[in-house]
CSV table of N, CA, C and O and ligand atoms in Angstrom, one decimal:
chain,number,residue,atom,x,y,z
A,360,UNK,N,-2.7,-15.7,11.2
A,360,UNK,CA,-1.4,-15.5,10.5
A,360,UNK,C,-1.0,-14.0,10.4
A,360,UNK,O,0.1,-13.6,10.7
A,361,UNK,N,-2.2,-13.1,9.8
A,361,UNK,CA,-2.2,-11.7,9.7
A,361,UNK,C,-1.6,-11.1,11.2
A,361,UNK,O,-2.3,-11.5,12.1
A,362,UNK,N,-0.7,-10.3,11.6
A,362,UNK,CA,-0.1,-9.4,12.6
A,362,UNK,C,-0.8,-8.1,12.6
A,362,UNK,O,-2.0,-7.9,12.4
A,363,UNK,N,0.1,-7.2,12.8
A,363,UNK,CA,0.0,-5.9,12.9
A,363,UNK,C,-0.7,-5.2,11.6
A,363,UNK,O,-0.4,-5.5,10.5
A,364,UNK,N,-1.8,-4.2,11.8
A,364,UNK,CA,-2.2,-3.5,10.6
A,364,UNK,C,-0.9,-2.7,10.1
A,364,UNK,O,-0.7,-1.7,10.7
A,365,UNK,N,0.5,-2.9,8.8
A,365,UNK,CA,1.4,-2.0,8.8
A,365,UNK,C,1.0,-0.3,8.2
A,365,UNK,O,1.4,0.7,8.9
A,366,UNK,N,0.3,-0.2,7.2
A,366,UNK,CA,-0.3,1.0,7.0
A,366,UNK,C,-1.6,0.8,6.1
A,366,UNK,O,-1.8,-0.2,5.4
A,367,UNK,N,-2.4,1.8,6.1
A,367,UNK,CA,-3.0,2.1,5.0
A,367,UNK,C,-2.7,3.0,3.8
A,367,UNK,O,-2.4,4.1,4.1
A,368,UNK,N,-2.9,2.7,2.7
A,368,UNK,CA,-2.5,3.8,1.5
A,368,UNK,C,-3.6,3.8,1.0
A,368,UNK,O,-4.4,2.9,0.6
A,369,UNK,N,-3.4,5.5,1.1
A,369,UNK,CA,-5.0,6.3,0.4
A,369,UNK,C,-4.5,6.8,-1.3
A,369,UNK,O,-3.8,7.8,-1.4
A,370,UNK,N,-4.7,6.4,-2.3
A,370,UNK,CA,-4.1,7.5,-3.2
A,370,UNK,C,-4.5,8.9,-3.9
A,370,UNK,O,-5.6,9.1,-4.4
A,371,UNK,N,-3.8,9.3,-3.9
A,371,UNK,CA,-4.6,10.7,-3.8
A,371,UNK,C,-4.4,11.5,-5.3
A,371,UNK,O,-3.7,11.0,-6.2
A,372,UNK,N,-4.9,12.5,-5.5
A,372,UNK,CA,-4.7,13.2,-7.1
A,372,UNK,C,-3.7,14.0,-6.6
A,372,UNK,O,-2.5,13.6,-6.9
A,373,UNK,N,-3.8,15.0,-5.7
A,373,UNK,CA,-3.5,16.2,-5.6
A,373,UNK,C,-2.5,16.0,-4.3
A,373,UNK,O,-3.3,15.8,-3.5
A,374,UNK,N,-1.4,15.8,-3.7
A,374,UNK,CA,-0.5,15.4,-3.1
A,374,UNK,C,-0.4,16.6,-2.3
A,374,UNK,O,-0.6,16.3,-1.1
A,375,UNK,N,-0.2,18.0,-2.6
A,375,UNK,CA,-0.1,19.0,-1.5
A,375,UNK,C,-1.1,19.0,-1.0
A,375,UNK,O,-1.0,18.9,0.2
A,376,UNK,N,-2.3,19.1,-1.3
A,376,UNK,CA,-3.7,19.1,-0.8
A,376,UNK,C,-3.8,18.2,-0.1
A,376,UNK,O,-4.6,18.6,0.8
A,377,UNK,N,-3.5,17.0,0.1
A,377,UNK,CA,-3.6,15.7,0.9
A,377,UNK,C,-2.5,16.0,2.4
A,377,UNK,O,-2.7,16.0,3.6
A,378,UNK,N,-1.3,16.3,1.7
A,378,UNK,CA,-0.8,16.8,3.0
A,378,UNK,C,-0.7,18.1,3.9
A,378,UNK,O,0.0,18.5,4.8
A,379,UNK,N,-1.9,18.7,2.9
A,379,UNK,CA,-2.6,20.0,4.0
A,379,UNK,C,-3.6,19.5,4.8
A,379,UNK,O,-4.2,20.2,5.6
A,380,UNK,N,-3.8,18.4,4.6
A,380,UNK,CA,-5.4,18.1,4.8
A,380,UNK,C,-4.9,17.0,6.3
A,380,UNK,O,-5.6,17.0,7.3
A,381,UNK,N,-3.9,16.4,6.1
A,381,UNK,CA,-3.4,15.4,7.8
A,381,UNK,C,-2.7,16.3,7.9
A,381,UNK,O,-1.8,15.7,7.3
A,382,UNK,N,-2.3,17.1,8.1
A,382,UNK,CA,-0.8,18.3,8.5
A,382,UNK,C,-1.8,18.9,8.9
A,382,UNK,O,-2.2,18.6,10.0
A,383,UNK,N,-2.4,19.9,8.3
A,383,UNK,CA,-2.8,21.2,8.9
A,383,UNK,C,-4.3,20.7,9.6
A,383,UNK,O,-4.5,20.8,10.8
A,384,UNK,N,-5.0,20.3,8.9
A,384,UNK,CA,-6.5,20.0,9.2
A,384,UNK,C,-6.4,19.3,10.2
A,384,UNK,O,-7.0,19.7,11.3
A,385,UNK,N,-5.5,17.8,10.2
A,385,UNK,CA,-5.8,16.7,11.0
A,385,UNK,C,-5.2,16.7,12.2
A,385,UNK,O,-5.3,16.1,13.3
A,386,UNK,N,-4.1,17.7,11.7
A,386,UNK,CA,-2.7,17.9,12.7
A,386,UNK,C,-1.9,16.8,13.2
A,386,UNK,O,-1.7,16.7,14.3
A,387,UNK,N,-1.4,15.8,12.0
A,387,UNK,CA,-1.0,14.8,12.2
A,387,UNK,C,0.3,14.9,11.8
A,387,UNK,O,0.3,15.8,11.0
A,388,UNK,N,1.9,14.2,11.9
A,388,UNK,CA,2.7,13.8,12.1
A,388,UNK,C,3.1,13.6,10.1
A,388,UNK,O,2.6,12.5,9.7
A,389,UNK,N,3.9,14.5,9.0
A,389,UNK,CA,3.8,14.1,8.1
A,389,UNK,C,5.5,14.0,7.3
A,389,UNK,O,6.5,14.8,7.5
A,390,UNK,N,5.5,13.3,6.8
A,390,UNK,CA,6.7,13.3,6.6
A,390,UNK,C,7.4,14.4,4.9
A,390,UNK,O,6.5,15.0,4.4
A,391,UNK,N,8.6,14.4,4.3
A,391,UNK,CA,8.6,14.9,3.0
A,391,UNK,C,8.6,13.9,2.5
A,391,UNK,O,9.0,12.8,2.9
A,392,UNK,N,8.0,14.3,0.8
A,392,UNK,CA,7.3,13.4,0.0
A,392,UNK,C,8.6,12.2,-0.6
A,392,UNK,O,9.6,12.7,0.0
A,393,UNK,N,8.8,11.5,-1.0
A,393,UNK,CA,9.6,10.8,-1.5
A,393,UNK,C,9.4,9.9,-2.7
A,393,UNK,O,8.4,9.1,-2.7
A,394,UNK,N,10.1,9.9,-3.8
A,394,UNK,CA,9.8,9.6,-5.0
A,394,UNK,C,10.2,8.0,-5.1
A,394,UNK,O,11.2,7.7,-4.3
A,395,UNK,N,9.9,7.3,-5.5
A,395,UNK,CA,10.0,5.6,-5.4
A,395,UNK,C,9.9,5.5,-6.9
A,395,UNK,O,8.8,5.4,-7.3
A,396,UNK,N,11.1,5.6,-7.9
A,396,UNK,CA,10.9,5.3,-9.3
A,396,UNK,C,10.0,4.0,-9.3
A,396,UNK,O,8.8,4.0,-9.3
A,397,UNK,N,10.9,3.0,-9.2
A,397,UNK,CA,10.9,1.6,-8.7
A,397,UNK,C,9.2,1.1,-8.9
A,397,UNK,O,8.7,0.3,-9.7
A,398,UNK,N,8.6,1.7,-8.1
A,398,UNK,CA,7.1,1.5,-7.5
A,398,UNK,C,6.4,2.7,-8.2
A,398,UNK,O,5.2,2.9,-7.9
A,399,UNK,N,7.0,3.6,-9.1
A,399,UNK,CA,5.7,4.2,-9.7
A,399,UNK,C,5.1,5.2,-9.3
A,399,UNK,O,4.2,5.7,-10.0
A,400,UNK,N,5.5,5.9,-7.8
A,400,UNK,CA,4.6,6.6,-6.7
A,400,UNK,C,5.6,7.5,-6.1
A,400,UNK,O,6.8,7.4,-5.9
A,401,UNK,N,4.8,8.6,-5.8
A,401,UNK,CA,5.9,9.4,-4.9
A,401,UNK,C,4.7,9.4,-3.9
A,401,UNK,O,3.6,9.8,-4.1
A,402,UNK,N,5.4,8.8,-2.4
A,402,UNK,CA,4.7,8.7,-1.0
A,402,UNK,C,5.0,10.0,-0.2
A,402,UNK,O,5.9,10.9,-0.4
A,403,UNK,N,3.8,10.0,0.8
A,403,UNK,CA,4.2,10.7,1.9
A,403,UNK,C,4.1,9.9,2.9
A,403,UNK,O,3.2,9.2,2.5
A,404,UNK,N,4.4,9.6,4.0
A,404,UNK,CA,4.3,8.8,5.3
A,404,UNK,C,3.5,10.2,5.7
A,404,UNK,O,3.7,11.4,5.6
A,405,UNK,N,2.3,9.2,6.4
A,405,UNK,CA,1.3,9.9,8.2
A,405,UNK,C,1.9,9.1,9.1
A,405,UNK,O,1.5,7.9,9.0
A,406,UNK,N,2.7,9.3,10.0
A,406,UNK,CA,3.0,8.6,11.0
A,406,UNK,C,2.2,9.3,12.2
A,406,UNK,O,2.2,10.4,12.6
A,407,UNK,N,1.3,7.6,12.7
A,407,UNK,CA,0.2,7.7,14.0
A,407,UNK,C,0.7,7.2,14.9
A,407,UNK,O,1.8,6.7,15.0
A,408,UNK,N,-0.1,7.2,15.9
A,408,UNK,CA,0.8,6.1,17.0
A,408,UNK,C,0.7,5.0,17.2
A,408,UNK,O,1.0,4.5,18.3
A,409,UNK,N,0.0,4.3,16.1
A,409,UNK,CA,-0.4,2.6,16.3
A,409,UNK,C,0.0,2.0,14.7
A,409,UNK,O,0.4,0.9,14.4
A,410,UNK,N,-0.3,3.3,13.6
A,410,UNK,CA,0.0,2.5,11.9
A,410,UNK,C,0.8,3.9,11.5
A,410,UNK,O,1.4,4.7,12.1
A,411,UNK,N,0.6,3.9,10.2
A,411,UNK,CA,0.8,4.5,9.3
A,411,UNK,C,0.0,4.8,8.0
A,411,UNK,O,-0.6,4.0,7.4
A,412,UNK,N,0.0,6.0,7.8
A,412,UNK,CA,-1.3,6.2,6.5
A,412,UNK,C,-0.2,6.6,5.7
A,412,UNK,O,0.6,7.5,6.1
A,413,UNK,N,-0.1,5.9,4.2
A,413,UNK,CA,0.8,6.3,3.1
A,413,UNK,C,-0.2,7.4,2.3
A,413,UNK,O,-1.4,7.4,2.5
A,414,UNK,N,0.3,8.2,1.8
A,414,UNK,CA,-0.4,9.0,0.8
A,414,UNK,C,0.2,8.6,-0.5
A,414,UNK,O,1.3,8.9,-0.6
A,415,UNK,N,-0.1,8.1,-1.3
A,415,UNK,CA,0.4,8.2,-2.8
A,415,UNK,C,0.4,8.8,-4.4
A,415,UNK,O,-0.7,8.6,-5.1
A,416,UNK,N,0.8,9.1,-4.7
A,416,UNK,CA,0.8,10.0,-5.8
A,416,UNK,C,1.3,9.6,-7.3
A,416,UNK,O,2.5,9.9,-7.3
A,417,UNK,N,1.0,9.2,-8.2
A,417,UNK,CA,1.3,8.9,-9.7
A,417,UNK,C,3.0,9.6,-10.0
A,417,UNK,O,3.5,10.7,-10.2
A,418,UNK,N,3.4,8.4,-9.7
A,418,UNK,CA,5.1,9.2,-10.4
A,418,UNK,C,5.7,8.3,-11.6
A,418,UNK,O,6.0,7.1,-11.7
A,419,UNK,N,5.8,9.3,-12.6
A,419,UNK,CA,6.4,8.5,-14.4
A,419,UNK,C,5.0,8.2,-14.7
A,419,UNK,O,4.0,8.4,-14.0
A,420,UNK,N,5.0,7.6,-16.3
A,420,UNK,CA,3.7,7.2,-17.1
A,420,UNK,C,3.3,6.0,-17.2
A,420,UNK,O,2.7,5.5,-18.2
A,421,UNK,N,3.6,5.4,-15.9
A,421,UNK,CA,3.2,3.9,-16.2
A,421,UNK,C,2.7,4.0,-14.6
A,421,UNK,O,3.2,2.9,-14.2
A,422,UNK,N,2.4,4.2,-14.1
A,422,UNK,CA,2.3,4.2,-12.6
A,422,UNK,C,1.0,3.5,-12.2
A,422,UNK,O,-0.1,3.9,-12.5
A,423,UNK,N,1.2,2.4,-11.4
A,423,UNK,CA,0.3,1.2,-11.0
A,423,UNK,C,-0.9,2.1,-10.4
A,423,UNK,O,-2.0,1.5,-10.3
A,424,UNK,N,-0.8,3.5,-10.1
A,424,UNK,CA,-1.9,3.6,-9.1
A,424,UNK,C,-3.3,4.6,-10.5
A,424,UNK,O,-4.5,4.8,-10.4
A,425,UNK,N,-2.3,4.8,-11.6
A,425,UNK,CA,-2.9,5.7,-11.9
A,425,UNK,C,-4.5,5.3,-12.8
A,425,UNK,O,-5.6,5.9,-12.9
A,426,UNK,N,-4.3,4.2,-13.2
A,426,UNK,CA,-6.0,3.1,-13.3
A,426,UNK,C,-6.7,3.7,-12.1
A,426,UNK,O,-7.6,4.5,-12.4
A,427,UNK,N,-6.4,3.5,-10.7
A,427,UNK,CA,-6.9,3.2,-9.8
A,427,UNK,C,-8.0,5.1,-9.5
A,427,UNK,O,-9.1,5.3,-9.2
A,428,UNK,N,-7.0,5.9,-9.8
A,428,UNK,CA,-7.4,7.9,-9.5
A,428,UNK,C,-8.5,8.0,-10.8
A,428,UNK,O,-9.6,8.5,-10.9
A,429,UNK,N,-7.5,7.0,-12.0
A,429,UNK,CA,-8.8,7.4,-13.3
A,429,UNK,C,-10.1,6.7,-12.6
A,429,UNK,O,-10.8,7.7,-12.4
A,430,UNK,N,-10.5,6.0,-12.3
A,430,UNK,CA,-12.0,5.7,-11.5
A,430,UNK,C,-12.2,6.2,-10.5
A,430,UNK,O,-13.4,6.2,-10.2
A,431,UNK,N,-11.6,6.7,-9.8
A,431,UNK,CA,-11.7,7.6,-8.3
A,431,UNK,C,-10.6,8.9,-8.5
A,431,UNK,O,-9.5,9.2,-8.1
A,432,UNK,N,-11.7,9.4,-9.3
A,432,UNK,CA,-10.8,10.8,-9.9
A,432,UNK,C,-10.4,11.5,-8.2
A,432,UNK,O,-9.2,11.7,-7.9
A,433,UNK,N,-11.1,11.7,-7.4
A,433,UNK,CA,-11.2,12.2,-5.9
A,433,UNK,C,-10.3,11.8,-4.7
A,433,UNK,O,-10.1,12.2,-3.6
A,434,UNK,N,-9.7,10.6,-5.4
A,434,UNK,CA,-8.9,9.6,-4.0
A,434,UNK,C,-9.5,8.6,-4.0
A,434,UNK,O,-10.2,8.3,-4.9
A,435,UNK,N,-9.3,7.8,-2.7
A,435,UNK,CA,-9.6,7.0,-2.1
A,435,UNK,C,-8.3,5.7,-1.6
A,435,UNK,O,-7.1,5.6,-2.0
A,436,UNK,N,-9.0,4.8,-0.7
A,436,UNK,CA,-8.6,3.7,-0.2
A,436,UNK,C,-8.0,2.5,-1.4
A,436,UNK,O,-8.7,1.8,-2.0
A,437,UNK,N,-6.5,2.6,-1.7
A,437,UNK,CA,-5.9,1.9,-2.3
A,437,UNK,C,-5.6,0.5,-1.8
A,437,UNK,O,-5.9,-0.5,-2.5
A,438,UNK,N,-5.1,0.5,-0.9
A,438,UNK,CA,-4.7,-1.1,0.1
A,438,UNK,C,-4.2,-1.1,1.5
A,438,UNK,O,-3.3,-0.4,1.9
A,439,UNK,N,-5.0,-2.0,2.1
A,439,UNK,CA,-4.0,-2.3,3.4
A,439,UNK,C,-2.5,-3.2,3.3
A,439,UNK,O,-2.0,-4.0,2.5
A,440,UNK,N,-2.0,-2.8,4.5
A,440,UNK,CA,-1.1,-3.4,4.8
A,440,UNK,C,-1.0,-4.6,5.6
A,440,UNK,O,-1.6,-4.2,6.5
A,441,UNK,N,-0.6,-5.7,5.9
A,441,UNK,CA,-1.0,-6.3,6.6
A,441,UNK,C,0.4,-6.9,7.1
A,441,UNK,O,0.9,-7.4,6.1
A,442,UNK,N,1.4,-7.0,8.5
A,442,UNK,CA,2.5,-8.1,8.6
A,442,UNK,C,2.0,-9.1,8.9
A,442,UNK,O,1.1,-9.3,9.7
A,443,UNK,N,2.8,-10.2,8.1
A,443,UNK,CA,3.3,-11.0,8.1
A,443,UNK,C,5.1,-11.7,8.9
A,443,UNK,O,6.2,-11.2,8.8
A,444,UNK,N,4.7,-13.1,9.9
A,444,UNK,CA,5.9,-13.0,10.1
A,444,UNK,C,7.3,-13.5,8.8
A,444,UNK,O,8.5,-13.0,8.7
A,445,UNK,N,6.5,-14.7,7.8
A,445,UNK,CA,7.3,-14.9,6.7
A,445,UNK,C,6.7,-15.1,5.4
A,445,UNK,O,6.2,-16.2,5.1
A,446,UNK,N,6.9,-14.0,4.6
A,446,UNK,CA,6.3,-13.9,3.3
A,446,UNK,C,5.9,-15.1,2.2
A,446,UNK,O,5.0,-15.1,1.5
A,447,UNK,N,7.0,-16.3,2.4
A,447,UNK,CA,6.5,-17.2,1.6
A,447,UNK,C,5.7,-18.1,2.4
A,447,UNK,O,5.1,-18.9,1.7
A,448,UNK,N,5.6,-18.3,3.7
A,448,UNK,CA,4.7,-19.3,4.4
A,448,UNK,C,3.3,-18.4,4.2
A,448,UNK,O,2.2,-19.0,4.0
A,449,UNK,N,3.4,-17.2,4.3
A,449,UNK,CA,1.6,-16.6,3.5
A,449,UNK,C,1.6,-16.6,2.3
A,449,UNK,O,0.5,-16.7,1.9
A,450,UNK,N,2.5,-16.5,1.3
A,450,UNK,CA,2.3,-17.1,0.2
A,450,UNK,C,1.5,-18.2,0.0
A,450,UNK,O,0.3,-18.2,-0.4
A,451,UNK,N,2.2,-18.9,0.3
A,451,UNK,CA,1.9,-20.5,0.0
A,451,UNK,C,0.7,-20.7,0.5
A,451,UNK,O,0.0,-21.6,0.0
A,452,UNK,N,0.2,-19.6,1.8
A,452,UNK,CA,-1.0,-20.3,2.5
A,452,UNK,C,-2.1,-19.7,1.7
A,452,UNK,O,-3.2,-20.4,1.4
A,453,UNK,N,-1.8,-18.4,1.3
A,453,UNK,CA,-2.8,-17.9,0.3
A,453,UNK,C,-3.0,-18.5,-0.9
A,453,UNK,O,-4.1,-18.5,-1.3
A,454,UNK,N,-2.1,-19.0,-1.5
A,454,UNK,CA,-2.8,-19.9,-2.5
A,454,UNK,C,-3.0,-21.5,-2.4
A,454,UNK,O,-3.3,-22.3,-3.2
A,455,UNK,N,-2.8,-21.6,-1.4
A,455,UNK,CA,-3.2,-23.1,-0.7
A,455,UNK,C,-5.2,-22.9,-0.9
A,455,UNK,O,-6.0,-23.7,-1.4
A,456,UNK,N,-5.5,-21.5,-0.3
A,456,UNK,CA,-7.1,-21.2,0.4
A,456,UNK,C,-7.3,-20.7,-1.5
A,456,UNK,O,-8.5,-20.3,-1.8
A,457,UNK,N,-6.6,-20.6,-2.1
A,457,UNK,CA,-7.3,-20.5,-3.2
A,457,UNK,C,-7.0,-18.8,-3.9
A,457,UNK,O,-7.1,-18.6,-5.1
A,458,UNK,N,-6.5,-18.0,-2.9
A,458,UNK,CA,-6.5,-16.6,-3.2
A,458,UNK,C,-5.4,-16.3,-4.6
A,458,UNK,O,-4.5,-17.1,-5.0
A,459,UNK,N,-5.6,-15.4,-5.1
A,459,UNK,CA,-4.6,-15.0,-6.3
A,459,UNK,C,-3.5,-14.0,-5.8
A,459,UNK,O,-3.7,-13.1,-5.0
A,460,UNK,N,-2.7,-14.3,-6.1
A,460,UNK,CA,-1.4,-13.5,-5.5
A,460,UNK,C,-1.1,-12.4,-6.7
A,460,UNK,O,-1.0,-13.0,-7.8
A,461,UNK,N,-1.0,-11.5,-6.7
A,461,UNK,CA,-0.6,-10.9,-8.0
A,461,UNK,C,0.7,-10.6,-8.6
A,461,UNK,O,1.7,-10.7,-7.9
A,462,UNK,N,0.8,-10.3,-9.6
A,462,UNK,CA,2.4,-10.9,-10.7
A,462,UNK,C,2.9,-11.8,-10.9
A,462,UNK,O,2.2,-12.4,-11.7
A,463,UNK,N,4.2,-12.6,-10.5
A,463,UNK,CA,4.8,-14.2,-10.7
A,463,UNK,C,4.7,-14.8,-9.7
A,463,UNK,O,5.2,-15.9,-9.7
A,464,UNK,N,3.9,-14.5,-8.4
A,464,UNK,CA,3.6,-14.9,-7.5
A,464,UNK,C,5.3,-14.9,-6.5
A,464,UNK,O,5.5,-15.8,-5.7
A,465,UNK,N,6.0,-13.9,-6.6
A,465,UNK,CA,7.1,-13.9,-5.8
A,465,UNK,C,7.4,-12.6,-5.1
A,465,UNK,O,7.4,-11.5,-5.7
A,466,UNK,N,7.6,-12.7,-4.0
A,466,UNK,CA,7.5,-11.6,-3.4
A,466,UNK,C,8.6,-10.5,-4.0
A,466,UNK,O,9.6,-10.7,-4.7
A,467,UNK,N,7.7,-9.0,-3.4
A,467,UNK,CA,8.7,-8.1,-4.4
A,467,UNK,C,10.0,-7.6,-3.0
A,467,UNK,O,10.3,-8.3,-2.0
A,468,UNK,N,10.6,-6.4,-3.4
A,468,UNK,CA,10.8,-5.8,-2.1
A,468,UNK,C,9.9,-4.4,-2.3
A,468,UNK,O,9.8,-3.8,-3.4
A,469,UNK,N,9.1,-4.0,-1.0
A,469,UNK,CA,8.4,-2.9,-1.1
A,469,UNK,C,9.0,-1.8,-0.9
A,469,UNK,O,10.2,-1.7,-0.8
A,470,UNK,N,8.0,-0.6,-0.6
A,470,UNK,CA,8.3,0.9,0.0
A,470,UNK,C,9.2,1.0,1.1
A,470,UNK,O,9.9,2.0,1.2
A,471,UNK,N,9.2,0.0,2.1
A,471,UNK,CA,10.2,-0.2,3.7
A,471,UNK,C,11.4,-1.0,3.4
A,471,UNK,O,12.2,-1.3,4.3
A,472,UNK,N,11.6,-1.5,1.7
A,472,UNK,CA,12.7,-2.6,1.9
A,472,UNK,C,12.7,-3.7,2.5
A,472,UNK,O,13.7,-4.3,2.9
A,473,UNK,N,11.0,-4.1,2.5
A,473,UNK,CA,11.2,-5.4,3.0
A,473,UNK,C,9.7,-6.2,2.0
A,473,UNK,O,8.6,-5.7,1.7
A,474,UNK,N,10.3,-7.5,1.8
A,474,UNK,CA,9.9,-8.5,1.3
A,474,UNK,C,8.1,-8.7,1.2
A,474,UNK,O,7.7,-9.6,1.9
A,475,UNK,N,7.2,-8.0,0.4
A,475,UNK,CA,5.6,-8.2,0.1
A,475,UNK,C,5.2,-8.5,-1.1
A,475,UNK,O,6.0,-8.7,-2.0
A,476,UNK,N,4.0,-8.6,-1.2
A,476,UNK,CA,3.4,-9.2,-2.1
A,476,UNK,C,2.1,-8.5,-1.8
A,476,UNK,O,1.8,-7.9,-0.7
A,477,UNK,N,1.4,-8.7,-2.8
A,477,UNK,CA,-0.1,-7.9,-3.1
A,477,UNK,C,-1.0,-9.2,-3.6
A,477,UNK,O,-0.7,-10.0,-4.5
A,478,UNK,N,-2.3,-9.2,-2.7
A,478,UNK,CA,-3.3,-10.3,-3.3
A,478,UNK,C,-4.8,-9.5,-3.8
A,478,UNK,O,-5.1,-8.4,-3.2
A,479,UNK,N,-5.7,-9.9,-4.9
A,479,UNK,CA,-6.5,-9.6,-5.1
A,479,UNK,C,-7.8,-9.4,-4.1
A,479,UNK,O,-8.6,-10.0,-3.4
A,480,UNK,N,-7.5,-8.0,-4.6
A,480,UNK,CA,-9.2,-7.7,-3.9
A,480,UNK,C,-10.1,-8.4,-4.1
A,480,UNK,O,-10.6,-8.7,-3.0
A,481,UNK,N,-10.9,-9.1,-5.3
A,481,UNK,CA,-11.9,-10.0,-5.6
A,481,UNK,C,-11.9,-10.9,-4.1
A,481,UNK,O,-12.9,-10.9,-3.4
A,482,UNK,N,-10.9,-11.5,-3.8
A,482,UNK,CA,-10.4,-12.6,-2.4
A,482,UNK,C,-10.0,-12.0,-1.6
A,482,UNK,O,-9.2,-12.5,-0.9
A,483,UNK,N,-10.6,-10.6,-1.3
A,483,UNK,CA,-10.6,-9.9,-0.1
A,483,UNK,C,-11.4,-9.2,0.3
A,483,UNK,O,-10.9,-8.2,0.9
A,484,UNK,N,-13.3,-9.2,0.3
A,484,UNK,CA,-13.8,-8.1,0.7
A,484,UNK,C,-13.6,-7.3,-0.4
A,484,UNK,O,-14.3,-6.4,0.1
A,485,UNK,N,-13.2,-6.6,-1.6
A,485,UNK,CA,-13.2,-5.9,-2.5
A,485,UNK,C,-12.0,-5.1,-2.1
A,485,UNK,O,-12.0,-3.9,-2.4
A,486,UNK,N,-11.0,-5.6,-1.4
A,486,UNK,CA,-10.3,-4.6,-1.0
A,486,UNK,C,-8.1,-5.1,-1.1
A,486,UNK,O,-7.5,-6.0,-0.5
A,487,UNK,N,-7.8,-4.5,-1.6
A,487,UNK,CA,-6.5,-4.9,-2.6
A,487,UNK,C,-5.4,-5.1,-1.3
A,487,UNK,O,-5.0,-4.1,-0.6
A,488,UNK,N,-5.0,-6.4,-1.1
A,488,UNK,CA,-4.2,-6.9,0.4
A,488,UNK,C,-3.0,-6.6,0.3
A,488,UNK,O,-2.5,-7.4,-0.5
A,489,UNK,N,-1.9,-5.6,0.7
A,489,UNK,CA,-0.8,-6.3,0.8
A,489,UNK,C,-0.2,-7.3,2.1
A,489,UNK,O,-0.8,-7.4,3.1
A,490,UNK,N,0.6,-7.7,1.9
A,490,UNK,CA,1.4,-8.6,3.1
A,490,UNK,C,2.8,-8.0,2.9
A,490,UNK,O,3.4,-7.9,1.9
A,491,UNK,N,3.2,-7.6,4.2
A,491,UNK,CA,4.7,-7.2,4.2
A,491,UNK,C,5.2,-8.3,5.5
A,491,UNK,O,4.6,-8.5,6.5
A,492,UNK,N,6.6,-8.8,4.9
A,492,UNK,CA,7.2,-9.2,6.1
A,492,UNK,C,8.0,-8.5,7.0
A,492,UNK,O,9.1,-7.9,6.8
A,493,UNK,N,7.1,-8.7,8.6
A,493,UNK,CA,7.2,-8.0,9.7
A,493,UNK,C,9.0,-7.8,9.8
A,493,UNK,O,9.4,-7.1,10.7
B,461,LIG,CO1,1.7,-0.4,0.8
């Protein structure tokens, strides 16, 4: 069912330091940062030539990622991305196999404007899924 890896998101504390670190160090492809009330985060796109690596950063006082930095004060590996061709037929299939979808179980619109949902890590290898439709 799973398609294309769409990105990875690392989140990070320190946001200029992350994009010295694929910019200058990595010498990779980075974009300006962009603030996403909406979602809580102000991103940077790594654009590679097969995915994308999101950088993310805590934006406003409620920000979904910021639990995630208080336990990984350093960073790390927040979620894959994964396409999908149609968000509610993996819906449905993910909780058919049992998995937890997280929120009302209805897809949101994401960071690209297009139609995802987030499933639990516990039901993934320890590792927090999204699904975006391709
Ligand atoms: Co994402």
């Amino acid at each position: 069912m799973i398609g294309k890896l769409n990105h990875v998101a690392i989140a990070v504390p320190d946001l200029d330091k992350a994009v010295a670190v694929y910019r200058d160090a990595l010498g990779a492809n980075v974009s300006a940062a962009t603030d996403e009330p909406d979602h809580g985060v102000t991103v940077v796109f790594v654009e590679l030539e097969n995915t994308k690596i999101e950088l993310l950063h805590p934006l406003g006082d409620n920000s979904p990622i910021q639990p995630f930095l208080d336990k990984n004060p350093s960073g790390g590996m927040h979620h894959v991305c994964y396409e999908v061709p149609d968000i509610m037929v993996a819906r449905d299939r993910m909780q058919a196999e049992g998995a937890r979808v997280l929120g009302d179980g209805n897809p949101k619109i994401g960071a690209h404007g297009k139609p995802v949902l987030f499933l639990h890590p516990k039901d993934f290898c320890g590792t927090l899924v999204e699904l975006e439709q391709a």
